[in-house]
Short mmCIF file of C-alpha atoms and ligand atoms in Angstrom, two decimals:
data_model
loop_
_atom_site.label_atom_id
_atom_site.label_comp_id
_atom_site.label_asym_id
_atom_site.label_seq_id
_atom_site.Cartn_x
_atom_site.Cartn_y
_atom_site.Cartn_z
CA MET A 59 -16.31 33.25 -4.52
CA ALA A 60 -15.00 30.11 -6.08
CA ARG A 61 -16.03 26.72 -4.27
CA PRO A 62 -13.57 26.30 -1.41
CA ARG A 63 -11.29 23.46 -1.78
CA ILE A 64 -12.09 21.36 1.01
CA ASP A 65 -10.74 17.61 1.22
CA LEU A 66 -11.92 16.09 4.65
CA HIS A 67 -10.48 12.08 4.14
CA THR A 68 -6.99 11.40 3.23
CA HIS A 69 -4.10 8.94 4.47
CA SER A 70 -0.36 9.34 5.21
CA THR A 71 2.25 6.43 5.81
CA ALA A 72 0.54 6.42 9.38
CA SER A 73 -1.36 4.22 7.65
CA ASP A 74 -1.73 3.08 4.21
CA GLY A 75 -1.03 6.22 2.22
CA THR A 76 2.33 7.20 0.59
CA ASP A 77 2.90 10.51 1.28
CA SER A 78 4.47 11.34 4.87
CA PRO A 79 1.90 13.74 6.94
CA SER A 80 4.41 16.50 6.08
CA GLU A 81 4.17 15.83 2.26
CA LEU A 82 0.82 15.38 2.66
CA VAL A 83 -0.09 18.90 3.87
CA THR A 84 2.48 20.41 1.32
CA ALA A 85 1.15 18.34 -1.37
CA ALA A 86 -2.52 19.80 -0.31
CA ALA A 87 -1.39 23.33 -0.28
CA ALA A 88 0.47 22.75 -4.04
CA ALA A 89 -3.17 21.44 -5.05
CA GLY A 90 -4.74 24.58 -4.01
CA VAL A 91 -6.58 22.79 -1.05
CA GLN A 92 -7.79 25.31 1.54
CA VAL A 93 -9.13 22.65 4.29
CA LEU A 94 -7.79 19.42 4.70
CA ALA A 95 -8.34 16.53 6.71
CA ILE A 96 -5.60 13.54 7.78
CA THR A 97 -7.56 10.52 8.13
CA ASP A 98 -5.56 7.84 8.66
CA HIS A 99 -7.09 4.07 9.48
CA ASP A 100 -7.06 3.27 13.25
CA THR A 101 -4.40 5.82 14.38
CA THR A 102 -3.51 9.51 15.22
CA ALA A 103 0.24 9.23 14.90
CA GLY A 104 0.56 11.48 11.94
CA TRP A 105 -1.34 14.56 13.59
CA ALA A 106 1.70 16.06 14.95
CA GLU A 107 4.06 15.85 11.87
CA ALA A 108 1.11 17.33 9.82
CA ALA A 109 0.54 19.88 12.57
CA ALA A 110 3.97 20.93 12.37
CA ALA A 111 4.66 21.17 8.84
CA LEU A 112 1.13 22.95 8.10
CA PRO A 113 2.11 25.45 5.23
CA ARG A 114 0.73 29.06 5.90
CA GLY A 115 -3.16 29.07 5.60
CA LEU A 116 -4.02 25.85 4.89
CA GLN A 117 -6.55 24.62 7.66
CA LEU A 118 -6.22 21.09 9.34
CA LEU A 119 -8.50 18.96 10.83
CA ARG A 120 -7.37 16.06 12.63
CA GLY A 121 -9.29 12.67 12.27
CA ALA A 122 -9.02 9.15 11.64
CA GLU A 123 -10.90 6.27 9.92
CA PHE A 124 -12.41 4.00 12.35
CA SER A 125 -12.46 0.51 11.36
CA CYS A 126 -15.90 -1.04 12.04
CA ILE A 127 -18.36 -3.72 11.52
CA SER A 128 -22.43 -2.98 11.25
CA PRO A 129 -25.43 -4.99 10.72
CA THR A 130 -26.39 -4.86 7.15
CA GLY A 131 -30.16 -4.05 7.91
CA ARG A 132 -31.29 -7.23 6.21
CA GLY A 133 -30.50 -9.61 8.87
CA ASP A 134 -27.24 -11.11 7.05
CA ARG A 135 -23.97 -11.28 8.74
CA ASP A 136 -21.88 -8.28 9.77
CA VAL A 137 -20.23 -6.26 7.12
CA SER A 138 -17.18 -3.94 7.34
CA VAL A 139 -17.73 -0.19 7.44
CA HIS A 140 -15.42 2.63 7.99
CA LEU A 141 -16.14 5.38 10.33
CA LEU A 142 -14.45 8.75 9.97
CA GLY A 143 -13.75 10.74 13.37
CA TYR A 144 -12.98 14.48 13.59
CA GLN A 145 -11.67 16.85 15.79
CA PHE A 146 -11.67 13.85 18.95
CA ASP A 147 -9.33 14.39 21.71
CA PRO A 148 -6.58 11.81 20.75
CA ASP A 149 -5.87 11.31 24.47
CA HIS A 150 -9.59 9.98 24.96
CA GLU A 151 -8.75 6.28 26.60
CA ALA A 152 -11.27 4.34 25.11
CA ILE A 153 -10.22 5.37 21.79
CA VAL A 154 -6.47 4.95 22.68
CA ALA A 155 -7.02 1.54 23.75
CA GLU A 156 -9.08 0.49 20.96
CA GLN A 157 -6.63 1.92 18.39
CA THR A 158 -4.04 0.37 20.41
CA ARG A 159 -5.62 -3.04 19.77
CA LEU A 160 -6.54 -2.58 16.17
CA ARG A 161 -3.18 -1.62 15.23
CA THR A 162 -2.02 -4.76 17.23
CA GLU A 163 -4.40 -7.16 15.26
CA ARG A 164 -3.70 -5.28 12.01
CA ARG A 165 -0.05 -6.25 12.43
CA GLN A 166 -0.89 -9.85 13.38
CA ARG A 167 -3.05 -10.17 10.44
CA LEU A 168 -0.77 -8.89 8.06
CA ARG A 169 1.75 -11.02 9.01
CA ARG A 170 -0.89 -14.15 8.52
CA ILE A 171 -1.85 -12.85 5.31
CA THR A 172 1.74 -12.35 4.01
CA GLU A 173 2.92 -15.76 5.42
CA LYS A 174 -0.22 -17.75 3.66
CA MET A 175 1.14 -16.40 0.48
CA ALA A 176 4.46 -17.03 1.17
CA ALA A 177 3.75 -20.81 1.85
CA ASP A 178 2.34 -20.79 -1.63
CA GLY A 179 5.52 -19.62 -3.13
CA TYR A 180 4.90 -16.04 -3.57
CA PRO A 181 7.75 -14.06 -3.02
CA VAL A 182 6.81 -12.09 0.12
CA ASP A 183 8.53 -11.59 3.61
CA ALA A 184 6.19 -10.61 6.46
CA ASP A 185 9.32 -9.48 8.64
CA ILE A 186 10.35 -7.28 5.82
CA ILE A 187 7.11 -5.50 5.16
CA LEU A 188 6.31 -5.32 9.06
CA GLU A 189 9.52 -3.39 9.73
CA LEU A 190 8.94 -0.77 7.20
CA ILE A 191 5.46 0.28 9.14
CA PRO A 192 6.58 2.96 11.52
CA HIS A 193 5.29 2.34 15.44
CA GLY A 194 2.14 3.76 15.97
CA ALA A 195 1.23 3.74 12.09
CA SER A 196 -1.52 0.95 10.90
CA ALA A 197 -0.65 -1.84 9.00
CA GLY A 198 -2.91 -2.71 6.30
CA ARG A 199 -2.94 -4.79 2.91
CA PRO A 200 -1.72 -1.97 0.86
CA HIS A 201 1.80 -2.40 2.56
CA LEU A 202 1.57 -6.16 1.23
CA ALA A 203 0.13 -4.96 -2.18
CA ARG A 204 3.33 -2.85 -2.54
CA ALA A 205 5.95 -5.87 -1.97
CA LEU A 206 4.23 -7.61 -4.62
CA VAL A 207 4.26 -4.76 -7.09
CA GLY A 208 8.17 -4.65 -5.89
CA ALA A 209 8.44 -8.29 -6.39
CA GLY A 210 7.31 -7.72 -9.87
CA VAL A 211 4.06 -10.31 -9.17
CA VAL A 212 1.66 -8.00 -10.01
CA ALA A 213 1.95 -4.33 -12.03
CA SER A 214 -0.07 -2.47 -9.34
CA VAL A 215 -1.55 -2.09 -6.02
CA ASP A 216 -5.18 -2.21 -7.71
CA GLU A 217 -4.10 -5.55 -9.58
CA ALA A 218 -2.70 -6.99 -6.21
CA PHE A 219 -6.20 -6.13 -4.55
CA GLY A 220 -8.19 -7.87 -7.77
CA LYS A 221 -6.28 -10.78 -7.83
CA LEU A 222 -4.78 -11.68 -4.64
CA LEU A 223 -6.20 -9.35 -1.55
CA TYR A 224 -9.62 -8.64 -2.51
CA ASN A 225 -12.29 -9.51 0.63
CA GLY A 226 -13.14 -12.92 0.49
CA SER A 227 -9.60 -14.33 -1.35
CA PRO A 228 -7.87 -17.39 -0.13
CA TYR A 229 -5.30 -15.39 1.48
CA TYR A 230 -8.14 -13.26 3.25
CA VAL A 231 -7.90 -12.95 7.27
CA PRO A 232 -10.37 -10.90 9.06
CA LYS A 233 -9.89 -8.50 12.09
CA ALA A 234 -12.01 -7.81 14.83
CA ASP A 235 -13.43 -4.40 14.32
CA THR A 236 -15.35 -2.09 16.51
CA PRO A 237 -19.03 -2.36 16.26
CA VAL A 238 -19.61 1.01 14.69
CA ARG A 239 -22.29 2.26 17.23
CA THR A 240 -19.47 1.72 19.88
CA ALA A 241 -17.24 3.92 17.66
CA ILE A 242 -19.84 6.51 17.13
CA ALA A 243 -20.32 6.83 21.24
CA MET A 244 -16.46 7.11 21.58
CA VAL A 245 -15.82 9.89 19.07
CA ARG A 246 -18.80 11.90 20.81
CA ALA A 247 -17.51 11.21 24.07
CA ALA A 248 -14.02 12.53 22.83
CA GLY A 249 -15.80 15.92 21.88
CA GLY A 250 -15.55 14.73 17.87
CA VAL A 251 -17.64 14.12 14.80
CA PRO A 252 -18.68 10.74 13.48
CA VAL A 253 -19.07 10.64 9.62
CA PHE A 254 -20.15 7.33 8.22
CA ALA A 255 -17.09 6.71 5.50
CA HIS A 256 -18.46 5.79 2.03
CA PRO A 257 -21.08 3.75 3.05
CA LEU A 258 -22.12 2.66 -0.46
CA ALA A 259 -18.79 1.92 -1.92
CA ARG A 260 -20.33 -1.38 -3.61
CA ARG A 261 -16.97 -2.44 -5.55
CA ARG A 262 -15.61 -3.30 -2.09
CA GLY A 263 -18.28 -5.77 -1.39
CA ARG A 264 -21.61 -5.76 0.35
CA VAL A 265 -23.06 -2.55 1.80
CA VAL A 266 -25.38 -1.31 4.66
CA GLU A 267 -29.16 -0.80 3.77
CA PRO A 268 -30.28 2.83 4.31
CA SER A 269 -32.09 1.91 7.18
CA VAL A 270 -28.86 1.27 8.99
CA ILE A 271 -27.81 4.94 8.56
CA VAL A 272 -31.48 6.12 9.90
CA GLU A 273 -30.59 4.10 12.97
CA LEU A 274 -27.00 5.60 12.93
CA ALA A 275 -28.20 8.91 12.86
CA ALA A 276 -30.70 8.14 16.19
CA ALA A 277 -27.15 6.93 17.74
CA GLY A 278 -25.52 10.01 17.41
CA LEU A 279 -23.79 9.68 13.83
CA GLY A 280 -23.27 13.33 12.53
CA GLY A 281 -22.64 13.10 8.97
CA VAL A 282 -22.59 10.74 5.70
CA GLU A 283 -19.49 11.33 3.20
CA ILE A 284 -21.66 11.21 -0.17
CA ASP A 285 -18.98 12.50 -3.21
CA HIS A 286 -16.65 9.75 -2.86
CA PRO A 287 -14.82 8.12 -5.68
CA ASP A 288 -16.22 4.58 -5.01
CA HIS A 289 -19.70 6.08 -5.05
CA SER A 290 -22.26 6.15 -8.29
CA ALA A 291 -24.41 9.10 -9.25
CA GLU A 292 -27.39 7.12 -8.18
CA ASP A 293 -26.21 6.31 -4.69
CA ARG A 294 -24.89 9.62 -4.32
CA ASP A 295 -28.58 11.11 -4.81
CA LEU A 296 -30.10 8.56 -2.59
CA LEU A 297 -27.63 9.58 0.33
CA ARG A 298 -28.27 13.39 -0.25
CA GLY A 299 -31.73 12.70 0.17
CA LEU A 300 -31.35 10.38 3.43
CA ALA A 301 -29.13 13.33 4.95
CA THR A 302 -31.04 15.91 4.15
CA ASP A 303 -34.01 14.29 5.56
CA LEU A 304 -31.94 13.04 8.96
CA GLY A 305 -30.06 16.49 9.33
CA LEU A 306 -27.01 14.86 8.57
CA VAL A 307 -23.67 17.01 7.42
CA ARG A 308 -23.11 16.09 3.80
CA THR A 309 -19.39 15.58 3.08
CA GLY A 310 -16.99 14.82 -0.04
CA SER A 311 -13.51 13.72 -0.10
CA SER A 312 -10.99 12.16 -2.21
CA ASP A 313 -10.01 9.33 0.15
CA TYR A 314 -6.37 10.34 -1.17
CA HIS A 315 -3.74 7.73 -0.36
CA GLY A 316 -0.53 8.91 -2.63
CA THR A 317 0.48 6.66 -5.41
CA ASN A 318 -1.56 3.49 -3.66
CA LYS A 319 -4.63 4.68 -5.48
CA THR A 320 -5.29 6.75 -8.47
CA THR A 321 -7.52 9.56 -7.12
CA PRO A 322 -5.86 12.83 -6.93
CA LEU A 323 -6.31 15.12 -3.80
CA ALA A 324 -9.61 17.23 -3.74
CA ALA A 325 -10.82 14.99 -6.44
CA GLU A 326 -13.86 15.29 -4.34
CA THR A 327 -14.76 18.03 -2.05
CA THR A 328 -17.07 19.14 0.89
CA ALA A 329 -19.04 22.52 0.70
CA GLY A 330 -18.46 25.22 2.98
CA PRO A 331 -21.55 25.70 4.79
CA ALA A 332 -21.14 21.46 5.57
CA LEU A 333 -17.62 21.89 7.37
CA ASP A 334 -19.08 25.15 9.27
CA ALA A 335 -21.98 22.48 10.46
CA LEU A 336 -19.18 19.62 11.13
CA LEU A 337 -17.23 22.28 12.87
CA ALA A 338 -19.78 23.46 15.14
CA GLN A 339 -20.69 20.00 16.49
CA ALA A 340 -16.62 19.66 17.35
CA THR A 341 -15.09 20.21 20.92
CA GLY A 342 -12.27 17.83 21.23
CA VAL A 343 -9.42 19.48 19.37
CA PRO A 344 -9.17 22.94 17.99
CA LEU A 345 -9.22 23.73 13.92
CA LEU A 346 -5.42 24.42 13.12
CA THR A 347 -4.32 27.00 10.78
CA GLY A 348 -0.90 26.75 9.23
CA THR A 349 1.51 30.16 9.88
CA GLY A 350 4.51 28.27 8.57
P1 AMP B 932 -6.96 -3.45 5.26
O1 AMP B 932 -6.89 -1.93 5.99
O2 AMP B 932 -6.02 -4.23 5.44
O3 AMP B 932 -8.42 -4.16 5.46
O4 AMP B 932 -6.60 -2.91 3.65
C1 AMP B 932 -7.99 -2.08 3.12
C2 AMP B 932 -7.40 -0.83 2.29
O5 AMP B 932 -7.03 -1.35 1.28
C3 AMP B 932 -8.51 0.08 2.13
O6 AMP B 932 -8.59 1.26 3.32
C4 AMP B 932 -7.94 1.08 0.59
O7 AMP B 932 -7.04 1.84 1.14
C5 AMP B 932 -7.04 -0.21 0.05
N1 AMP B 932 -7.82 -0.89 -0.86
C6 AMP B 932 -8.85 -1.48 -0.73
N2 AMP B 932 -9.13 -2.03 -2.33
C7 AMP B 932 -8.05 -1.62 -2.89
C8 AMP B 932 -7.88 -1.63 -4.53
N3 AMP B 932 -8.87 -2.16 -5.22
N4 AMP B 932 -6.89 -0.74 -4.85
C9 AMP B 932 -5.93 0.18 -3.84
N5 AMP B 932 -6.32 -0.14 -2.71
C10 AMP B 932 -7.23 -0.87 -2.30
FE1 FE B 933 -6.95 3.02 3.04
FE1 FE B 934 -12.17 3.53 3.71
ZN1 ZN B 935 -9.97 6.02 3.77
#
């Protein structure tokens, strides 16, 4: 049998993707994807629409990408990391509270970044940008990046990040992310499976040492994203060895963001047995299969 097309990390307009949840599942089916996960940043707001629009035969995992901080393992200051959570109960109190807090913080932060840029003469308006982000959706720098593209300041979202919005830029404003151990415990308590997203995406800045992944595995981490567009071949090899030694599920995914990034759906995929191992740990919500 041909390798199944399983893409476990995608974004919709519930965060910083450009496809609505229904467009996302439709595009996935059209791309030949057989199993898709919707994993918007810090929200489950896209789940219902994606589930309702699920094309016949397409299987949907419901998930989210949690904004976290982690020690680096080197004793320097904590680093921003992302944790994917799959199939957790979306009504779990701690998750609802933390995601709500983070979304509020994200809006305030995007306002501050935008206002700093406006004060320097950039033609961007925080009210206009924030009004376009639906209630329950997560605001992110890509929303500002698109406004900058629209105003002709830069030619692409990628250029906006490279020139103006990168971590540590004069306009950068941090947000108070969740300690990654707390997030792992929350996802597990809600019956979900926590997977470390793109742990060695070095182009975004500092990354954790392998020793941190060893510690997080002992703290309940269920898997590691290995095949990801931001991972080098060497880092994939390193992670594959580590995950095998630790008994972690090894995933691969596109991290699709619609036209906010250039990576297409299923550019990277997860193997069938890895998906089975992941689902075997999940009790929060059932896997959905489209009947539409
Ligand atoms: P934020 O969530 O506001 O911290 O913004 C981070 C998001 O911006 C990430 O989730 C990516 O989707 C996106 N991003 C980061 N770097 C780039 C880049 N160079 N080009 C396009 N999108 C990016
Ligand atoms: Fe994103
Ligand atoms: Fe991420
Ligand atoms: Zn992502």
